[in-house]
CSV table of C-alpha atoms in Angstrom, one decimal:
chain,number,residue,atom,x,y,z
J,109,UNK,CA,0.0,0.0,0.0
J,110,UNK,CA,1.5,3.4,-0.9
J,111,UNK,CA,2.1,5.6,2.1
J,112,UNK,CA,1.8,8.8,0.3
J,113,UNK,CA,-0.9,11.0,1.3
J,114,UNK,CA,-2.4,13.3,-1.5
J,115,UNK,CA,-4.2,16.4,-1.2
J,116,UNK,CA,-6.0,17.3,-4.3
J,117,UNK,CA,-4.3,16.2,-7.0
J,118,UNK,CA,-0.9,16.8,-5.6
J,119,UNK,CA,0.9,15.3,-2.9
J,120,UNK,CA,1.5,17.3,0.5
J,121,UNK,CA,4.9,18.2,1.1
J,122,UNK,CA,6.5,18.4,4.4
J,123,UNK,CA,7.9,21.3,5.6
J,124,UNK,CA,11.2,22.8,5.0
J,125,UNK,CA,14.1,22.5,7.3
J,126,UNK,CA,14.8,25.7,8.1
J,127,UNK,CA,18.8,27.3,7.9
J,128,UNK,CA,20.0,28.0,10.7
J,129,UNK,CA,23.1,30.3,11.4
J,130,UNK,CA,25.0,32.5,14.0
J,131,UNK,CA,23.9,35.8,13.8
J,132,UNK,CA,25.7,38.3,11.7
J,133,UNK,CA,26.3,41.9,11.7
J,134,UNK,CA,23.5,42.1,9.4
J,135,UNK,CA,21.0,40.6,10.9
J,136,UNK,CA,21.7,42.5,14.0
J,137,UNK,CA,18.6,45.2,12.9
J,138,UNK,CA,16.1,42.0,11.6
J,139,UNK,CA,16.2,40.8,14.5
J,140,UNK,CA,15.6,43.6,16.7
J,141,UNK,CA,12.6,44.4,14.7
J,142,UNK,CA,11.5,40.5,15.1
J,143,UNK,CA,11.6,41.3,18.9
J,144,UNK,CA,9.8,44.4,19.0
J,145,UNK,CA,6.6,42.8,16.9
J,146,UNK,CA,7.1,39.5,18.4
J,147,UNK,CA,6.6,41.2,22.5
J,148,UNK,CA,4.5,43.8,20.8
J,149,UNK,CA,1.1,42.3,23.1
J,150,UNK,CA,3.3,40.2,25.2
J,151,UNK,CA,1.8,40.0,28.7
J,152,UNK,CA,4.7,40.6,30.4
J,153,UNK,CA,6.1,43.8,28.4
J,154,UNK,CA,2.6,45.0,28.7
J,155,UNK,CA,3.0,45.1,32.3
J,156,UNK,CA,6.1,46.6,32.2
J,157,UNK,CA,5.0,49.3,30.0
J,158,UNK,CA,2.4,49.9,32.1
J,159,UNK,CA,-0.3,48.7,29.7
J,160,UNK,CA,0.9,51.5,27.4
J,161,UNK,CA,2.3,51.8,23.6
J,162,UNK,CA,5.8,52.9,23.6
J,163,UNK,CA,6.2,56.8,21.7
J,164,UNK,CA,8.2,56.7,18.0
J,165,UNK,CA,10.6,58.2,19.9
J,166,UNK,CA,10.7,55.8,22.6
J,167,UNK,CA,11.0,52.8,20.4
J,168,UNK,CA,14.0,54.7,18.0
J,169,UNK,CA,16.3,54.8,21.3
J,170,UNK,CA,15.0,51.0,23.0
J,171,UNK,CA,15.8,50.1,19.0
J,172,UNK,CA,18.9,51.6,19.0
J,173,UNK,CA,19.8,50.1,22.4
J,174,UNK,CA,18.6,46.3,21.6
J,175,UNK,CA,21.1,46.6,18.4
J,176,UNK,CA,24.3,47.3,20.5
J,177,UNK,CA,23.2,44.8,23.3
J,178,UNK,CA,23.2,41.9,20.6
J,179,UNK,CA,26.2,43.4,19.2
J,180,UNK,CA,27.9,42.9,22.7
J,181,UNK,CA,26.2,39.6,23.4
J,182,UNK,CA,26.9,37.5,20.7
J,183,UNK,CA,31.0,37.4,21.2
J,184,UNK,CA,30.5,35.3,23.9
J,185,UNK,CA,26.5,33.7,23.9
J,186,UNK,CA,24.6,31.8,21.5
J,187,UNK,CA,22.8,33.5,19.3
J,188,UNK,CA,21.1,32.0,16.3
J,189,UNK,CA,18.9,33.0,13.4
J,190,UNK,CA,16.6,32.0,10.3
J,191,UNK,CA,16.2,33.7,7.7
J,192,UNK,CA,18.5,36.4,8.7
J,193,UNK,CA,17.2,37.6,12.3
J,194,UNK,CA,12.9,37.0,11.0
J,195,UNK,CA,13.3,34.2,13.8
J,196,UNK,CA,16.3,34.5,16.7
J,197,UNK,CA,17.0,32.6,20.0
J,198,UNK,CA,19.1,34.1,22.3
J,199,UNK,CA,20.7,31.9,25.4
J,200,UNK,CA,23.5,32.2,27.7
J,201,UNK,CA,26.4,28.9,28.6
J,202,UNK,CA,28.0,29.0,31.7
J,203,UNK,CA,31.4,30.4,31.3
J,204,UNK,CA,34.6,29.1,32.8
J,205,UNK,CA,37.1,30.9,30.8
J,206,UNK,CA,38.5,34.1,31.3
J,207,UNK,CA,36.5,37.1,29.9
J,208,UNK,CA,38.4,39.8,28.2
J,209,UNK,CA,39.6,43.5,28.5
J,210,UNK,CA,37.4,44.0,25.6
J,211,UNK,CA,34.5,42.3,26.8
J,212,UNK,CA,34.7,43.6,29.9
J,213,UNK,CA,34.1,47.4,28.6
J,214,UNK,CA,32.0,46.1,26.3
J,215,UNK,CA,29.8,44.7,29.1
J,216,UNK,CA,30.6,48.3,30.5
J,217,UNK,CA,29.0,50.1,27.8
J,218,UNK,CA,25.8,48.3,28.5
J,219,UNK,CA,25.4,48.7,31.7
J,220,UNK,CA,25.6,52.3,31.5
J,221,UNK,CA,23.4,52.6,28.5
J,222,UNK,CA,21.0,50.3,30.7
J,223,UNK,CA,21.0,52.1,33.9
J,224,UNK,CA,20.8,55.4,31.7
J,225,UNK,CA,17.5,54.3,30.2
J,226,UNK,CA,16.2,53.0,33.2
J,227,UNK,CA,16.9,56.0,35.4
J,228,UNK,CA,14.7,58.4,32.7
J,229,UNK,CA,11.6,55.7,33.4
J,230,UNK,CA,8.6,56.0,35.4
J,231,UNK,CA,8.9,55.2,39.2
J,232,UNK,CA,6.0,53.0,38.5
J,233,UNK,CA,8.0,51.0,35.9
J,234,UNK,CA,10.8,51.2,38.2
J,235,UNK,CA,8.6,49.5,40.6
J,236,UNK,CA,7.4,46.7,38.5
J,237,UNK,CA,11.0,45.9,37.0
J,238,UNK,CA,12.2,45.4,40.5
J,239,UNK,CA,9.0,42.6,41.6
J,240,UNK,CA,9.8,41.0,38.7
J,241,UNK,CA,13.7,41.0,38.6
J,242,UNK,CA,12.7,40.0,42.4
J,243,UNK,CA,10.3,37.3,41.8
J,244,UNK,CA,12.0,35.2,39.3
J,245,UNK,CA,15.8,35.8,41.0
J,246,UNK,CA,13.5,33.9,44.3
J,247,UNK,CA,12.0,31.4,42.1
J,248,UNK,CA,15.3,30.7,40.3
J,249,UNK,CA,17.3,30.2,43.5
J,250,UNK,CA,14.7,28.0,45.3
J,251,UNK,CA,13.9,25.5,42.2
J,252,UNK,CA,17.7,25.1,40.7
J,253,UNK,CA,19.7,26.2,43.7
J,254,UNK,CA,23.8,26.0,43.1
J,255,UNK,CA,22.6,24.1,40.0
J,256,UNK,CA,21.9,27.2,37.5
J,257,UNK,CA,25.1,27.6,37.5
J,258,UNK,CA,25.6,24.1,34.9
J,259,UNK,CA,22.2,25.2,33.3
J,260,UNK,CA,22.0,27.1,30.1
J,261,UNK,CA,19.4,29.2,30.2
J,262,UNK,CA,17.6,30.6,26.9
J,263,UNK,CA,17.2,34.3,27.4
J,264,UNK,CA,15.1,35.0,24.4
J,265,UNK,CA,13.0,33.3,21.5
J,266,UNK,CA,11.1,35.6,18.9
J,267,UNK,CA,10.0,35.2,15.7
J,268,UNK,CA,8.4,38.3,13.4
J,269,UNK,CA,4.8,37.8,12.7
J,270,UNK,CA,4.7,37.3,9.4
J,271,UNK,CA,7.2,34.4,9.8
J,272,UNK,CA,5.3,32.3,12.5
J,273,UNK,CA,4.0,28.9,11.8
J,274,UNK,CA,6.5,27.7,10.0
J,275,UNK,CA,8.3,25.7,12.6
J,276,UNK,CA,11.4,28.5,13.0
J,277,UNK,CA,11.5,29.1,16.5
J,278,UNK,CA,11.0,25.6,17.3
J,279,UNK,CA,14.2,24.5,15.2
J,280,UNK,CA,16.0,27.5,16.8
J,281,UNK,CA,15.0,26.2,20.5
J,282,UNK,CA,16.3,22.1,19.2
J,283,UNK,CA,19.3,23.4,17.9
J,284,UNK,CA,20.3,25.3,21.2
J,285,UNK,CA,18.6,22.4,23.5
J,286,UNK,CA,21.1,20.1,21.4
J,287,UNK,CA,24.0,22.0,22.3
J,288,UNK,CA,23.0,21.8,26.2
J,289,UNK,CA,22.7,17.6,25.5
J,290,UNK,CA,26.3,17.7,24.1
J,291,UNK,CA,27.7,19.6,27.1
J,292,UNK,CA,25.4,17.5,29.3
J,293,UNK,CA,23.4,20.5,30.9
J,294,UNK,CA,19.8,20.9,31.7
J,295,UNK,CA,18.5,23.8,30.1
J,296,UNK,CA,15.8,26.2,31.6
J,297,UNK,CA,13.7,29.5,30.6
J,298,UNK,CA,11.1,31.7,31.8
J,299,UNK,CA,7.9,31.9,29.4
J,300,UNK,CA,6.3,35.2,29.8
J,301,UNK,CA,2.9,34.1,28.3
J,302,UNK,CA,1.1,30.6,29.0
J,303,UNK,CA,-0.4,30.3,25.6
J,304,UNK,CA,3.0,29.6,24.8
J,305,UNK,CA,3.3,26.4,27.7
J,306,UNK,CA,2.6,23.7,25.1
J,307,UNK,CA,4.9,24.9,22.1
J,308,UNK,CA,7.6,24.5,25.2
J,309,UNK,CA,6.4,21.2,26.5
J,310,UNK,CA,6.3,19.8,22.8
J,311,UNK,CA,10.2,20.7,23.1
J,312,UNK,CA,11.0,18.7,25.9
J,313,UNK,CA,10.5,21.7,29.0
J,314,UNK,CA,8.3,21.1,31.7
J,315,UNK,CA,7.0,23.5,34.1
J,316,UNK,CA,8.5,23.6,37.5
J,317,UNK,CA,7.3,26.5,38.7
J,318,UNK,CA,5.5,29.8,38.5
J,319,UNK,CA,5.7,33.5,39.7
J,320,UNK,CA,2.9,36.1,39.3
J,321,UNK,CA,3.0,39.6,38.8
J,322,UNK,CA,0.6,42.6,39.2
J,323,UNK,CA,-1.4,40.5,41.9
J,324,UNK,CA,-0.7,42.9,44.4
J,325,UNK,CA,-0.3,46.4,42.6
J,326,UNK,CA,-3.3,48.3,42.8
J,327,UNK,CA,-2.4,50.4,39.8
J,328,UNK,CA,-2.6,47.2,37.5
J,329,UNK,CA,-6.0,47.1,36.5
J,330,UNK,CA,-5.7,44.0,34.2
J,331,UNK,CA,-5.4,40.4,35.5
J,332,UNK,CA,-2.3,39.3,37.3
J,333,UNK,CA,0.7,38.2,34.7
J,334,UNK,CA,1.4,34.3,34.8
J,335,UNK,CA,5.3,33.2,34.1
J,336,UNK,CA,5.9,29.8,33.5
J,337,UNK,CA,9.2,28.3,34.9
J,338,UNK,CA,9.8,26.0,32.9
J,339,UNK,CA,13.1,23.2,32.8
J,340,UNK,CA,14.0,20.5,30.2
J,341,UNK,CA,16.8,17.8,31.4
J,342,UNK,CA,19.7,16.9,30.0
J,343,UNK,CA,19.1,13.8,27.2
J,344,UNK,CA,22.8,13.0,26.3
């Protein structure tokens, strides 16, 4: 019996194996713009924006800033793309090497820029960056403990809009969790929205744990913010 399945008069193809690649100089702007639509309604980033859209001005300079902190953060992270930055996962592997005079100012330069921008925002957002900074550093230290340290830990998965549903991000996240299996590390993240819980469980991750934010702030008016902890083990 033939095993092919038809649709029509044509047969159904299965989807493309997407490229994937380091990201280049060039990609560098992509990719920023794949964040910026990608978080655009993310629960989280709405909370820290205070349920607000960011001014044209506002997003030039956050643009500007997310360029030169992926500049800086892929000489010594993972950092990996499709289709030149439409897709990009960001994660971080514990270092035991020596970090360099130039990485050091480099890491300089965006701290300043960081605490520049954060000192021009609203005490309220001040306020909410620090629960959540807060919540997940309490959450991170009670469920891996010593342990994070091994862990990789993948700091950032986007994909632009009009590039979604064609399996990218999920290659992006196998290719990284593949790396973490060849070094024999676990591998954890935070997901910031829970319609996203099954894409990560698909992937190997289970959840773990939870924090919740804007359940006590009485100048958040929408329903508390669920993040999903969320771990996948080692399958060497």
């Amino acid at each position: 019996m033939s095993n092919r399945i038809m649709v029509g008069k044509s047969q159904a193809r299965p989807r493309r194996v997407p490229h994937i690649a380091e990201i280049g100089l060039r990609d560098i702007p992509t990719a920023v713009e794949s964040w910026r639509l990608a978080f655009e309604n993310d629960p989280l980033h709405w909370y820290m924006r205070e349920g607000k859209r960011p001014s044209r001005g506002w997003q030039f300079v956050e643009g500007l800033y997310m360029r030169w902190f992926l500049f800086v953060w892929r000489r010594r992270n993972i950092m990996l793309v499709v289709e030149h930055g439409q897709s990009y996962v960001r994660a971080t592997i514990p270092e035991h090497r020596p970090i360099s005079i130039i990485d050091l100012i480099l890491d300089w330069t965006v701290a300043v820029i960081t605490w520049t921008l954060d000192s021009v925002r609203s005490a309220e957002i001040k306020k909410r960056r620090k629960e959540i900074l807060g919540k997940l550093a309490s959450a991170n230290e009670r469920l891996y403990g010593d342990r994070v340290k091994n862990m990789v830990h993948i700091d950032g998965l986007a994909t632009s809009p009009r590039g979604q549903g064609r399996g990218h991000a999920g290659a992006l996240l196998d290719a990284v969790t593949a790396k973490a299996d060849a070094a024999s590390r676990a591998t954890y993240l935070e997901s910031s929205n829970v319609a996203n819980t099954g894409f990560y469980e698909s992937h190997g991750f289970r959840t773990v744990g939870e924090i919740v934010c804007g359940d006590d702030n009485p100048a958040w008016k929408e329903p508390p913010v669920v993040v999903k902890l969320m771990v996948r083990e080692d399958e060497s």
